[in-house]
Coordinates of C-alpha atoms in Angstrom, one line a residue:
Chain A
M516 CA -87.5 -81.4 116.3
T517 CA -88.6 -84.5 114.5
A518 CA -86.2 -87.3 114.1
A519 CA -85.5 -87.9 110.5
F520 CA -82.3 -89.8 109.9
I521 CA -79.7 -92.1 111.6
G522 CA -76.0 -92.1 110.7
I523 CA -73.7 -94.8 112.1
D524 CA -69.9 -94.8 112.0
W525 CA -69.5 -98.6 112.3
G526 CA -65.9 -99.6 112.7
T527 CA -64.1 -102.9 113.4
T528 CA -64.4 -102.7 117.2
H529 CA -66.8 -99.8 117.9
R530 CA -69.7 -97.9 116.5
R531 CA -71.2 -94.4 117.0
A532 CA -74.8 -93.5 116.0
A533 CA -76.2 -90.0 115.5
L534 CA -79.9 -89.2 115.4
I535 CA -80.5 -86.2 113.2
A536 CA -83.7 -84.0 112.9
G537 CA -85.1 -82.9 109.6
D538 CA -83.5 -79.5 110.1
G539 CA -80.1 -81.0 110.7
T540 CA -80.2 -80.7 114.5
L541 CA -78.4 -83.4 116.4
I542 CA -81.0 -85.0 118.7
A543 CA -79.0 -87.8 120.3
E544 CA -75.8 -89.9 120.0
R545 CA -75.0 -93.5 121.1
A546 CA -71.6 -95.2 121.2
D547 CA -71.0 -98.8 122.0
G548 CA -68.6 -101.7 121.5
E549 CA -70.7 -103.5 118.9
G550 CA -68.1 -103.3 116.2
A551 CA -68.2 -105.3 112.9
L552 CA -66.2 -108.2 114.4
A553 CA -68.6 -108.5 117.4
C554 CA -71.7 -108.4 115.2
K555 CA -70.8 -111.3 112.8
G556 CA -74.0 -113.1 112.0
R557 CA -76.4 -110.7 113.8
F558 CA -75.9 -107.3 112.2
G559 CA -79.7 -106.8 111.6
A560 CA -80.7 -107.5 115.2
S561 CA -77.8 -105.4 116.5
L562 CA -78.9 -102.5 114.3
E563 CA -82.6 -102.8 115.4
A564 CA -81.6 -102.8 119.1
L565 CA -79.4 -99.7 118.5
V566 CA -82.3 -97.8 116.7
A567 CA -84.7 -98.8 119.5
S568 CA -82.4 -97.4 122.1
L569 CA -82.5 -93.9 120.5
P570 CA -85.1 -91.4 121.8
Q571 CA -87.9 -90.5 119.4
A572 CA -86.4 -92.9 116.8
S573 CA -88.9 -94.8 114.8
A574 CA -87.9 -98.1 113.2
S575 CA -88.8 -96.7 109.8
L576 CA -86.1 -93.9 109.7
P577 CA -83.5 -94.1 107.0
V578 CA -80.1 -95.4 108.3
V579 CA -76.8 -94.8 106.6
M580 CA -73.7 -96.7 107.8
A581 CA -70.1 -96.0 107.1
G582 CA -66.9 -97.9 107.9
M583 CA -65.9 -101.5 108.1
V584 CA -69.5 -102.6 108.3
G585 CA -69.2 -102.4 104.5
A586 CA -66.0 -104.6 104.3
A587 CA -65.7 -108.3 103.6
I588 CA -65.4 -108.8 107.4
G589 CA -68.5 -106.7 108.0
W590 CA -72.2 -107.0 107.2
Q591 CA -72.1 -106.7 103.4
A592 CA -69.1 -106.2 101.1
V593 CA -69.7 -102.9 99.3
P594 CA -67.4 -102.3 96.3
Y595 CA -65.0 -99.4 96.6
L596 CA -65.6 -96.3 94.6
D597 CA -63.0 -95.2 92.1
A598 CA -61.1 -92.0 92.9
A599 CA -62.6 -90.4 89.7
T600 CA -66.0 -90.4 91.5
P601 CA -66.4 -87.0 93.3
L602 CA -67.2 -87.1 97.0
S603 CA -70.3 -85.1 96.2
A604 CA -71.7 -88.2 94.6
L605 CA -71.3 -90.3 97.7
A606 CA -75.1 -90.2 98.5
R607 CA -75.9 -91.6 95.1
H608 CA -73.7 -94.6 95.7
L609 CA -75.0 -95.7 99.0
A610 CA -75.6 -99.5 98.8
P611 CA -78.9 -100.8 100.1
V612 CA -78.5 -103.6 102.7
A613 CA -79.6 -106.8 101.0
E614 CA -80.8 -108.3 104.3
A615 CA -83.0 -105.3 105.2
P616 CA -86.7 -106.2 105.9
P617 CA -89.3 -104.7 103.5
G618 CA -89.9 -101.0 104.2
K619 CA -86.5 -100.4 105.9
R620 CA -84.2 -97.8 104.2
W621 CA -80.9 -99.2 105.4
S622 CA -77.8 -98.4 103.3
I623 CA -74.0 -98.5 103.6
A624 CA -71.6 -95.9 102.2
P625 CA -68.9 -97.3 99.9
G626 CA -65.2 -96.9 100.6
Y627 CA -62.7 -95.5 98.1
C628 CA -59.9 -97.3 96.2
V629 CA -57.2 -94.9 95.0
R630 CA -54.5 -96.0 92.5
G631 CA -51.3 -94.0 92.2
A632 CA -49.3 -93.2 89.0
A633 CA -47.1 -96.2 89.5
G634 CA -50.1 -98.6 89.9
E635 CA -49.9 -98.7 93.7
V636 CA -53.2 -99.2 95.3
D637 CA -54.6 -97.8 98.6
V638 CA -58.0 -98.0 100.2
M639 CA -60.3 -96.4 102.8
R640 CA -63.6 -97.3 104.4
G641 CA -65.3 -94.7 106.7
E642 CA -62.9 -91.9 106.2
E643 CA -64.6 -91.0 102.9
T644 CA -67.7 -90.0 104.9
Q645 CA -65.5 -87.7 107.1
L646 CA -64.0 -86.1 104.0
F647 CA -67.5 -85.7 102.6
G648 CA -68.3 -83.9 105.9
A649 CA -65.2 -81.7 105.6
L650 CA -66.2 -80.7 102.1
H651 CA -69.6 -79.6 103.3
L652 CA -68.2 -77.8 106.4
L653 CA -65.4 -76.0 104.6
G654 CA -67.0 -75.5 101.1
A655 CA -65.7 -77.2 98.0
D656 CA -63.0 -74.6 97.1
A657 CA -61.6 -74.1 100.6
A658 CA -61.4 -77.8 101.2
D659 CA -58.6 -78.3 98.7
G660 CA -55.4 -79.5 100.3
S661 CA -53.9 -82.3 102.4
Y662 CA -55.6 -84.1 105.3
V663 CA -54.3 -86.5 107.9
L664 CA -56.8 -88.8 109.6
P665 CA -54.8 -90.5 112.4
G666 CA -55.7 -93.9 113.9
T667 CA -55.1 -97.6 113.7
H668 CA -54.4 -97.1 110.0
S669 CA -53.5 -93.4 109.5
K670 CA -54.7 -91.9 106.3
W671 CA -53.0 -89.1 104.4
V672 CA -55.4 -87.7 101.7
R673 CA -55.2 -85.0 99.1
L674 CA -58.5 -83.4 98.0
H675 CA -58.7 -81.3 94.8
A676 CA -61.9 -80.0 93.4
G677 CA -64.0 -82.3 95.4
R678 CA -62.1 -85.4 94.5
I679 CA -59.6 -87.7 96.4
T680 CA -56.5 -87.3 94.2
E681 CA -54.0 -89.0 96.6
L682 CA -54.2 -91.5 99.4
R683 CA -51.4 -93.0 101.5
T684 CA -52.2 -95.2 104.5
Y685 CA -49.7 -95.9 107.3
M686 CA -50.1 -98.8 109.8
T687 CA -49.2 -96.5 112.6
G688 CA -51.7 -97.3 115.4
E689 CA -51.7 -101.0 114.7
L690 CA -47.9 -101.3 114.8
F691 CA -47.8 -99.3 118.0
A692 CA -50.3 -101.6 119.7
L693 CA -48.5 -104.7 118.5
L694 CA -45.2 -103.5 119.8
R695 CA -46.7 -102.5 123.1
Q696 CA -48.6 -105.7 123.7
H697 CA -46.0 -108.3 122.5
G698 CA -42.3 -108.7 121.9
T699 CA -39.1 -107.3 123.4
L700 CA -40.1 -103.6 123.6
A701 CA -43.4 -104.4 125.4
S702 CA -42.2 -104.1 129.0
A703 CA -40.4 -100.8 128.4
M704 CA -43.4 -99.4 126.6
Q705 CA -45.7 -99.8 129.6
T706 CA -46.6 -96.4 131.1
A707 CA -48.5 -95.4 134.2
S708 CA -51.6 -94.8 132.2
A709 CA -52.3 -97.9 130.2
D710 CA -55.2 -96.0 128.5
D711 CA -52.8 -93.5 127.0
A712 CA -52.8 -94.6 123.4
A713 CA -49.8 -92.5 122.6
G714 CA -47.7 -93.7 125.5
L715 CA -46.9 -90.2 126.7
R716 CA -45.7 -89.8 130.3
H717 CA -46.6 -86.1 130.4
D718 CA -49.7 -84.0 130.1
S719 CA -48.6 -82.4 126.9
V720 CA -46.6 -83.5 123.9
A721 CA -44.3 -80.6 124.2
D722 CA -43.2 -81.8 127.6
D723 CA -42.2 -85.2 126.4
P724 CA -38.7 -85.1 125.0
E725 CA -38.8 -88.8 123.9
F726 CA -41.7 -88.3 121.6
L727 CA -39.9 -85.4 119.9
R728 CA -36.6 -87.4 119.8
G729 CA -38.5 -90.2 118.0
V730 CA -39.9 -87.6 115.5
A731 CA -36.4 -86.3 114.8
E732 CA -35.0 -89.8 114.5
A733 CA -37.7 -90.8 112.0
A734 CA -36.8 -87.8 109.9
A735 CA -33.0 -88.5 109.9
H736 CA -33.0 -92.3 109.7
P737 CA -35.9 -93.8 107.8
V738 CA -35.4 -97.5 108.5
L739 CA -38.0 -98.2 111.1
T740 CA -36.8 -101.7 112.1
H741 CA -33.4 -100.3 112.9
A742 CA -34.8 -97.4 114.9
L743 CA -37.1 -99.7 116.8
F744 CA -34.1 -101.8 117.9
G745 CA -32.4 -98.6 118.8
A746 CA -35.1 -98.1 121.4
R747 CA -34.2 -101.4 122.9
A748 CA -30.4 -100.7 122.8
R749 CA -31.0 -97.5 124.6
V750 CA -33.1 -99.3 127.3
V751 CA -30.5 -102.0 128.0
T752 CA -27.6 -99.5 128.1
G753 CA -29.5 -97.2 130.4
G754 CA -30.1 -94.4 127.9
L755 CA -33.9 -94.6 127.9
A756 CA -35.8 -94.7 131.2
P757 CA -38.2 -97.6 131.8
G758 CA -41.6 -96.5 130.7
A759 CA -40.3 -93.9 128.3
A760 CA -40.0 -96.2 125.3
A761 CA -43.7 -95.8 124.4
A762 CA -43.4 -92.1 123.8
Y763 CA -40.2 -92.6 121.7
V764 CA -41.8 -95.4 119.6
S765 CA -44.9 -93.2 119.2
G766 CA -42.6 -90.4 117.9
L767 CA -40.8 -92.8 115.5
L768 CA -44.1 -94.1 114.0
I769 CA -46.0 -90.8 113.7
G770 CA -42.7 -89.1 112.7
A771 CA -42.3 -91.5 109.8
E772 CA -45.6 -90.2 108.4
W773 CA -44.3 -86.6 108.6
A774 CA -40.9 -87.5 107.1
D775 CA -42.8 -89.0 104.2
A776 CA -45.1 -86.0 104.0
Q777 CA -42.0 -83.7 103.5
R778 CA -41.5 -85.6 100.3
Q779 CA -45.1 -85.9 99.3
V780 CA -46.8 -82.6 100.3
S781 CA -45.5 -79.3 98.9
P782 CA -44.3 -76.9 101.6
D783 CA -47.0 -74.3 100.9
E784 CA -49.9 -76.7 100.9
P785 CA -52.1 -76.5 104.0
V786 CA -52.4 -79.7 106.0
R787 CA -55.4 -80.4 108.2
V788 CA -55.9 -83.1 110.8
I789 CA -59.2 -84.7 111.5
G790 CA -58.9 -86.8 114.7
E791 CA -59.2 -87.1 118.4
P792 CA -57.6 -84.1 120.3
A793 CA -54.8 -86.3 121.8
L794 CA -53.8 -87.6 118.4
A795 CA -54.2 -84.2 116.8
A796 CA -51.8 -82.8 119.4
L797 CA -49.1 -85.4 118.4
H798 CA -49.5 -84.4 114.8
A799 CA -49.3 -80.7 115.7
A800 CA -45.9 -81.4 117.4
C801 CA -44.7 -83.2 114.3
A802 CA -45.8 -80.3 112.1
H803 CA -44.0 -77.9 114.3
H804 CA -40.8 -80.0 114.1
H805 CA -40.9 -79.8 110.4
G806 CA -41.8 -76.1 110.3
R807 CA -45.2 -76.6 108.9
R808 CA -48.6 -75.3 109.8
L809 CA -51.3 -77.8 110.8
E810 CA -55.0 -76.9 111.1
S811 CA -57.0 -79.0 113.4
L812 CA -60.6 -79.9 112.6
D813 CA -63.0 -81.2 115.2
A814 CA -63.6 -84.8 114.2
R815 CA -67.1 -84.9 115.8
Q816 CA -68.2 -81.8 114.0
I817 CA -66.9 -83.2 110.7
Q818 CA -68.8 -86.4 111.3
L819 CA -72.1 -84.6 112.1
A820 CA -71.6 -82.4 109.0
A821 CA -71.4 -85.5 107.0
W822 CA -74.5 -87.0 108.4
R823 CA -76.4 -83.8 108.0
A824 CA -75.4 -83.6 104.3
L825 CA -76.2 -87.2 103.7
A826 CA -79.6 -86.8 105.5
T827 CA -80.5 -83.9 103.2
Q828 CA -79.6 -85.8 100.1
E829 CA -81.1 -89.1 101.3
L830 CA -84.4 -87.5 102.4
T831 CA -84.8 -85.6 99.2
A832 CA -83.8 -88.5 96.9
Chain B
M1305 CA -10.2 -138.0 122.0
T1306 CA -10.5 -136.6 125.5
A1307 CA -13.3 -134.2 126.3
A1308 CA -11.8 -130.9 127.3
F1309 CA -14.3 -128.1 126.9
I1310 CA -18.0 -127.3 126.6
G1311 CA -19.3 -124.3 124.7
I1312 CA -23.0 -123.3 124.9
D1313 CA -24.8 -120.8 122.7
W1314 CA -27.6 -120.0 125.2
G1315 CA -30.3 -117.8 123.7
T1316 CA -33.6 -116.4 124.9
T1317 CA -35.6 -119.5 123.8
H1318 CA -33.1 -122.2 122.8
R1319 CA -29.6 -123.4 123.6
R1320 CA -27.0 -125.5 121.8
A1321 CA -24.0 -127.1 123.5
A1322 CA -20.8 -128.5 121.9
L1323 CA -18.4 -130.8 123.6
I1324 CA -14.9 -130.2 122.3
A1325 CA -11.8 -132.4 122.6
G1326 CA -8.3 -131.1 123.6
D1327 CA -7.3 -131.3 119.9
G1328 CA -10.3 -129.3 118.8
T1329 CA -12.4 -132.2 117.6
L1330 CA -16.1 -132.0 118.0
I1331 CA -17.2 -134.9 120.2
A1332 CA -20.9 -134.3 120.5
E1333 CA -23.6 -131.6 120.3
R1334 CA -26.9 -131.1 122.2
A1335 CA -29.7 -128.7 121.4
D1336 CA -32.8 -128.1 123.5
G1337 CA -35.5 -125.6 124.4
E1338 CA -34.0 -124.6 127.7
G1339 CA -33.6 -121.0 126.8
A1340 CA -32.8 -118.2 129.2
L1341 CA -36.5 -117.4 129.8
A1342 CA -37.4 -121.0 130.7
C1343 CA -34.4 -121.4 133.1
K1344 CA -35.1 -118.4 135.3
G1345 CA -34.2 -119.3 138.9
R1346 CA -32.6 -122.7 138.0
F1347 CA -29.8 -122.0 135.6
G1348 CA -27.2 -123.9 137.6
A1349 CA -29.3 -127.1 137.8
S1350 CA -30.2 -126.8 134.1
L1351 CA -26.5 -126.5 133.2
E1352 CA -25.5 -129.5 135.3
A1353 CA -28.2 -131.6 133.7
L1354 CA -27.0 -130.6 130.2
V1355 CA -23.4 -131.4 131.1
A1356 CA -24.4 -134.8 132.5
S1357 CA -26.3 -135.6 129.3
L1358 CA -23.1 -135.2 127.2
P1359 CA -21.0 -138.4 126.5
Q1360 CA -17.6 -138.5 128.2
A1361 CA -18.2 -135.2 129.8
S1362 CA -17.0 -134.7 133.3
A1363 CA -18.6 -132.2 135.6
S1364 CA -15.2 -130.5 136.0
L1365 CA -14.8 -129.4 132.4
P1366 CA -14.6 -125.7 131.7
V1367 CA -17.9 -124.3 130.3
V1368 CA -18.1 -121.1 128.3
M1369 CA -21.6 -119.7 127.5
A1370 CA -22.6 -117.0 125.0
G1371 CA -25.8 -115.2 124.3
M1372 CA -28.8 -113.9 126.3
V1373 CA -27.6 -116.1 129.3
G1374 CA -25.4 -113.0 130.1
A1375 CA -28.2 -110.4 129.8
A1376 CA -30.3 -108.9 132.6
I1377 CA -33.1 -111.5 131.7
G1378 CA -30.5 -114.3 131.8
W1379 CA -28.4 -116.0 134.5
Q1380 CA -26.0 -113.1 135.3
A1381 CA -25.8 -109.7 133.7
V1382 CA -22.3 -109.4 132.1
P1383 CA -21.3 -105.8 131.1
Y1384 CA -20.9 -105.2 127.4
L1385 CA -17.4 -104.8 126.0
D1386 CA -16.6 -101.5 124.3
A1387 CA -15.9 -101.7 120.6
A1388 CA -12.3 -100.6 121.2
T1389 CA -11.7 -104.0 122.7
P1390 CA -10.5 -106.4 119.9
L1391 CA -12.4 -109.6 119.4
S1392 CA -9.1 -111.5 120.0
A1393 CA -9.4 -110.4 123.7
L1394 CA -12.7 -112.1 124.1
A1395 CA -11.3 -115.0 126.1
R1396 CA -9.6 -112.7 128.6
H1397 CA -13.0 -111.0 129.3
L1398 CA -15.1 -114.1 130.1
A1399 CA -17.0 -113.4 133.3
P1400 CA -16.9 -116.2 135.9
V1401 CA -20.4 -117.3 137.0
A1402 CA -20.8 -116.0 140.6
E1403 CA -23.2 -118.9 141.5
A1404 CA -20.7 -121.6 140.3
P1405 CA -19.9 -124.2 143.0
P1406 CA -16.2 -124.4 144.1
G1407 CA -14.0 -126.0 141.5
K1408 CA -16.4 -125.3 138.5
R1409 CA -14.9 -123.3 135.7
W1410 CA -18.1 -121.7 134.3
S1411 CA -18.0 -118.5 132.5
I1412 CA -20.1 -116.2 130.2
A1413 CA -18.9 -114.3 127.2
P1414 CA -19.6 -110.6 127.3
G1415 CA -21.6 -108.9 124.5
Y1416 CA -20.5 -105.7 122.8
C1417 CA -21.8 -102.2 122.9
V1418 CA -21.0 -100.1 119.8
R1419 CA -21.5 -96.4 119.7
G1420 CA -21.7 -94.5 116.4
A1421 CA -20.2 -91.2 115.5
A1422 CA -23.5 -89.4 116.3
G1423 CA -23.8 -91.0 119.7
E1424 CA -26.2 -93.7 118.6
V1425 CA -25.9 -96.9 120.5
D1426 CA -26.3 -100.6 119.4
V1427 CA -25.7 -103.9 121.2
M1428 CA -25.1 -107.6 120.6
R1429 CA -25.0 -110.7 122.8
G1430 CA -23.9 -114.0 121.3
E1431 CA -23.0 -112.7 117.8
E1432 CA -19.6 -111.6 119.2
T1433 CA -18.7 -115.2 119.7
Q1434 CA -19.7 -116.0 116.1
L1435 CA -17.6 -113.1 114.8
F1436 CA -14.7 -114.4 117.0
G1437 CA -15.1 -117.7 115.2
A1438 CA -15.2 -116.0 111.8
L1439 CA -12.0 -114.2 112.6
H1440 CA -10.3 -117.5 113.5
L1441 CA -11.7 -119.4 110.5
L1442 CA -10.8 -116.7 107.9
G1443 CA -7.7 -115.2 109.5
A1444 CA -7.5 -111.6 110.8
D1445 CA -6.7 -109.9 107.5
A1446 CA -9.2 -111.8 105.3
A1447 CA -12.0 -111.2 107.9
D1448 CA -12.2 -107.5 107.2
G1449 CA -15.5 -106.5 105.7
S1450 CA -19.2 -106.5 106.4
Y1451 CA -21.3 -109.3 107.9
V1452 CA -25.0 -109.9 108.2
L1453 CA -26.2 -112.3 110.9
P1454 CA -29.9 -112.7 110.3
G1455 CA -32.5 -113.6 112.9
T1456 CA -35.0 -112.2 115.3
H1457 CA -32.7 -109.2 115.6
S1458 CA -30.7 -109.1 112.4
K1459 CA -27.1 -107.7 112.9
W1460 CA -25.0 -105.9 110.3
V1461 CA -21.4 -105.6 111.5
R1462 CA -18.3 -104.2 110.0
L1463 CA -15.0 -105.8 111.1
H1464 CA -11.7 -104.0 110.6
A1465 CA -8.4 -105.2 111.9
G1466 CA -10.0 -107.6 114.4
R1467 CA -12.4 -104.9 115.8
I1468 CA -16.1 -104.3 115.5
T1469 CA -16.1 -100.8 113.9
E1470 CA -19.9 -100.6 113.1
L1471 CA -23.0 -102.3 114.3
R1472 CA -26.6 -101.9 113.0
T1473 CA -29.4 -104.1 114.3
Y1474 CA -32.8 -104.5 112.6
M1475 CA -35.9 -105.9 114.4
T1476 CA -36.6 -108.0 111.3
G1477 CA -37.5 -111.4 112.6
E1478 CA -39.4 -110.1 115.6
L1479 CA -41.6 -107.8 113.5
F1480 CA -42.3 -110.5 111.0
A1481 CA -43.4 -112.8 113.8
L1482 CA -45.6 -110.1 115.4
L1483 CA -47.3 -109.3 112.1
R1484 CA -47.9 -112.9 111.3
Q1485 CA -49.4 -113.8 114.7
H1486 CA -51.4 -110.7 115.4
G1487 CA -53.2 -107.9 113.6
T1488 CA -54.8 -107.3 110.3
L1489 CA -52.2 -108.9 108.1
A1490 CA -52.0 -112.2 110.1
S1491 CA -54.7 -114.1 108.2
A1492 CA -53.2 -113.2 104.8
M1493 CA -49.7 -114.2 106.1
Q1494 CA -50.7 -117.8 106.9
T1495 CA -49.0 -120.2 104.6
A1496 CA -49.3 -123.9 104.0
S1497 CA -46.2 -124.5 106.0
A1498 CA -46.5 -122.7 109.4
D1499 CA -42.9 -123.6 110.1
D1500 CA -41.6 -121.7 107.2
A1501 CA -40.1 -118.7 109.0
A1502 CA -39.8 -116.6 105.9
G1503 CA -43.3 -117.3 104.7
L1504 CA -42.3 -118.5 101.2
R1505 CA -44.8 -120.5 99.2
H1506 CA -42.1 -122.0 97.0
D1507 CA -39.1 -124.2 97.4
S1508 CA -36.7 -121.5 96.4
V1509 CA -36.6 -117.8 96.8
A1510 CA -36.1 -117.1 93.1
D1511 CA -39.5 -118.8 92.5
D1512 CA -41.3 -116.4 94.8
P1513 CA -42.1 -113.2 93.0
E1514 CA -43.8 -111.7 96.1
F1515 CA -40.6 -111.9 98.1
L1516 CA -38.7 -110.1 95.3
R1517 CA -41.5 -107.5 94.9
G1518 CA -41.2 -106.7 98.6
V1519 CA -37.4 -106.3 98.2
A1520 CA -37.9 -103.9 95.3
E1521 CA -40.6 -102.0 97.2
A1522 CA -38.4 -101.6 100.2
A1523 CA -35.6 -100.1 98.0
A1524 CA -38.0 -97.7 96.3
H1525 CA -40.3 -96.6 99.2
P1526 CA -38.6 -96.7 102.5
V1527 CA -41.6 -96.0 104.8
L1528 CA -42.3 -99.4 106.2
T1529 CA -45.7 -98.6 107.9
H1530 CA -47.0 -97.4 104.5
A1531 CA -45.6 -100.5 102.6
L1532 CA -47.2 -102.8 105.2
F1533 CA -50.6 -101.3 104.7
G1534 CA -49.9 -101.6 101.0
A1535 CA -49.9 -105.4 101.5
R1536 CA -53.3 -105.2 103.0
A1537 CA -54.6 -102.9 100.3
R1538 CA -53.5 -105.4 97.7
V1539 CA -55.1 -108.2 99.5
V1540 CA -58.5 -106.5 99.8
T1541 CA -58.5 -105.4 96.2
G1542 CA -57.5 -108.8 94.9
G1543 CA -54.0 -107.9 93.9
L1544 CA -52.2 -110.2 96.4
A1545 CA -53.3 -113.8 96.7
P1546 CA -54.3 -115.1 100.1
G1547 CA -51.3 -116.8 101.7
A1548 CA -48.8 -114.8 99.6
A1549 CA -48.6 -111.8 101.9
A1550 CA -46.0 -113.5 104.2
A1551 CA -43.4 -113.7 101.4
Y1552 CA -44.1 -110.0 100.4
V1553 CA -43.7 -108.8 104.0
S1554 CA -40.6 -110.9 104.4
G1555 CA -39.2 -109.2 101.3
L1556 CA -40.2 -105.8 102.7
L1557 CA -38.4 -106.4 106.0
I1558 CA -35.2 -108.0 104.8
G1559 CA -35.2 -105.7 101.8
A1560 CA -35.2 -102.7 104.2
E1561 CA -31.9 -104.0 105.6
W1562 CA -30.4 -104.2 102.1
A1563 CA -31.8 -100.8 101.1
D1564 CA -30.0 -99.4 104.1
A1565 CA -26.8 -101.4 103.3
Q1566 CA -26.7 -99.6 99.9
R1567 CA -26.2 -96.4 101.9
Q1568 CA -23.9 -97.9 104.6
V1569 CA -21.7 -100.4 102.9
S1570 CA -19.4 -99.3 100.0
P1571 CA -20.0 -101.1 96.7
D1572 CA -16.7 -102.8 96.6
E1573 CA -16.8 -104.1 100.2
P1574 CA -17.5 -107.8 100.5
V1575 CA -20.6 -108.8 102.5
R1576 CA -20.8 -112.2 104.2
V1577 CA -23.8 -113.8 105.7
I1578 CA -23.6 -116.1 108.8
G1579 CA -26.9 -117.8 109.3
E1580 CA -29.2 -120.8 108.6
P1581 CA -29.3 -121.8 105.0
A1582 CA -33.0 -120.7 104.5
L1583 CA -32.2 -117.2 105.8
A1584 CA -28.9 -117.0 103.9
A1585 CA -30.8 -117.7 100.7
L1586 CA -33.2 -114.8 101.3
H1587 CA -30.2 -112.5 101.8
A1588 CA -28.5 -113.9 98.7
A1589 CA -31.7 -112.9 96.7
C1590 CA -31.5 -109.4 98.1
A1591 CA -27.8 -109.1 97.3
H1592 CA -28.6 -110.2 93.7
H1593 CA -31.4 -107.6 93.5
H1594 CA -28.9 -104.9 94.4
G1595 CA -26.1 -106.3 92.2
R1596 CA -23.9 -107.2 95.1
R1597 CA -21.9 -110.3 95.9
L1598 CA -22.7 -112.2 99.1
E1599 CA -20.5 -114.9 100.5
S1600 CA -22.3 -117.4 102.7
L1601 CA -20.5 -118.8 105.7
D1602 CA -21.7 -122.0 107.4
A1603 CA -23.0 -120.8 110.8
R1604 CA -22.4 -124.2 112.5
Q1605 CA -18.7 -124.2 111.3
I1606 CA -18.3 -120.6 112.5
Q1607 CA -19.7 -121.5 115.9
L1608 CA -17.4 -124.6 116.3
A1609 CA -14.4 -122.5 115.2
A1610 CA -15.3 -120.1 118.0
W1611 CA -15.5 -122.8 120.6
R1612 CA -12.2 -124.4 119.5
A1613 CA -10.4 -121.0 119.7
L1614 CA -12.0 -120.2 123.1
A1615 CA -11.1 -123.7 124.3
T1616 CA -7.5 -123.3 123.3
Q1617 CA -7.2 -119.9 125.0
E1618 CA -9.3 -121.0 128.0
L1619 CA -7.3 -124.3 128.6
T1620 CA -3.9 -122.5 128.3
A1621 CA -4.9 -119.6 130.4

């Protein structure tokens, strides 16, 4: 296996690099905390150190980066693609890094900006590369449908004929973190495992009645600020055990996405989730609550499929 | 005028004391930052210092306190009253302070716990005293109707025949503060005047189109986490000027209360706001957007009416 290509998912706080061989084989991966915020002013040096840390990697390999590295807060602001541009054209729109030394083939994938019928605007950076991977993994026809990519900013996307036809982003993970770290719900949202991003007290979602109660509440009463105070009212009147509020709030926030999806996604349309197993399980519980089927795609396989496809197109360009 | 009674609105972070004469005249007021959180472990000494700072006040005057001073995080946890208890009975349910030295008539007003038809629970502490004041200022019959008491936790209350028949709390001010201080919207929510709690860039609400746009968005699209990300999407695509996001988010959050009120409050029911003039103006703009009339009551006059009525009942008890 000869190393031929490096793909980097470079987000706000973390990055993950994959070293790919000419035949598409994954040779090595590296993940670290050198996110876009931490690398301000020293992106080039940080990238060279990362490349040097990969086995068999030569400094002359082409590097494609995706994510917030291409935002205004990142290395170089890369304009968004318009939704009319098919995902299959992503490789042709990679932006060369202006600061790259001569001979380096460094480029950044553009995000997408999607405008709705009423003029509303939504954006993504990084997820377009995952969707490009899904398209290659599933095939263009089979990839039609709705996708949820959970996270700090949870994305709901509709793909049709290789294009992003709808995009709705929810500030789910960010709001959960804000409420858990600050404010009047924070102490009740502390759980035994501070690393448990969803705040569940149990090993499985199905075992946590407060998560499911939050999902049901989000479906019945859509005003989030009222539902959030409801968590506090239940805590101070003894109706919600200390430490259980995180699961309830998690249910309210993810449940709000699914309540909205009932209005936005037709009942017979398949929905797929691309995300970490723990978050995918929470979405599966929401899908079950609403009587919908959810197909779970392995986020790592999707990302590797994207790098392989980009490598092929980049190396033959 | 002989000083006869001290009323203290004692919240989480601030308190305000009023010294009342036997004939109901206001003799003096004092406000400071000695909130319940700051006074942990030294409430008695802090109260005695406050009393000593008031002119003509003797240490033997009866003191009635309302607000978070009666919560678990305060001086003494006073159980909530049930909504079946009329507001007129508030004076009979004042809880004596257990730590009070012999001869001191110190007491704390209880909050209310209101349960809805579906078993949902909501609570207030401090606002019950303002509503008691409104009842005395307006008269029992005229006081029927809906009230909004804006703030960190905005309260919507329905009064009927002197009882609290409905209560809905919204975490409006708290969420606004969280988003403005932390997270991805924080930088865009900074305005020239950091003291402007509503984030308006203009002298009057009617001049700020972003506040009104937020109100309209909240009415049309109720999923707050999506609308919040929409603010970010507009900022990064140039559709929302830096510094204008605070007014938009303020409109989204207060607008969510009014969108809910359209479902909860019948169109011919009067709505009154009890709050600071700046917040009352924001609610007036929301009422106008929804084609409703809003009557503004002076929060300070309401609070003084409450203390006068409590003084009368306390002194004749």
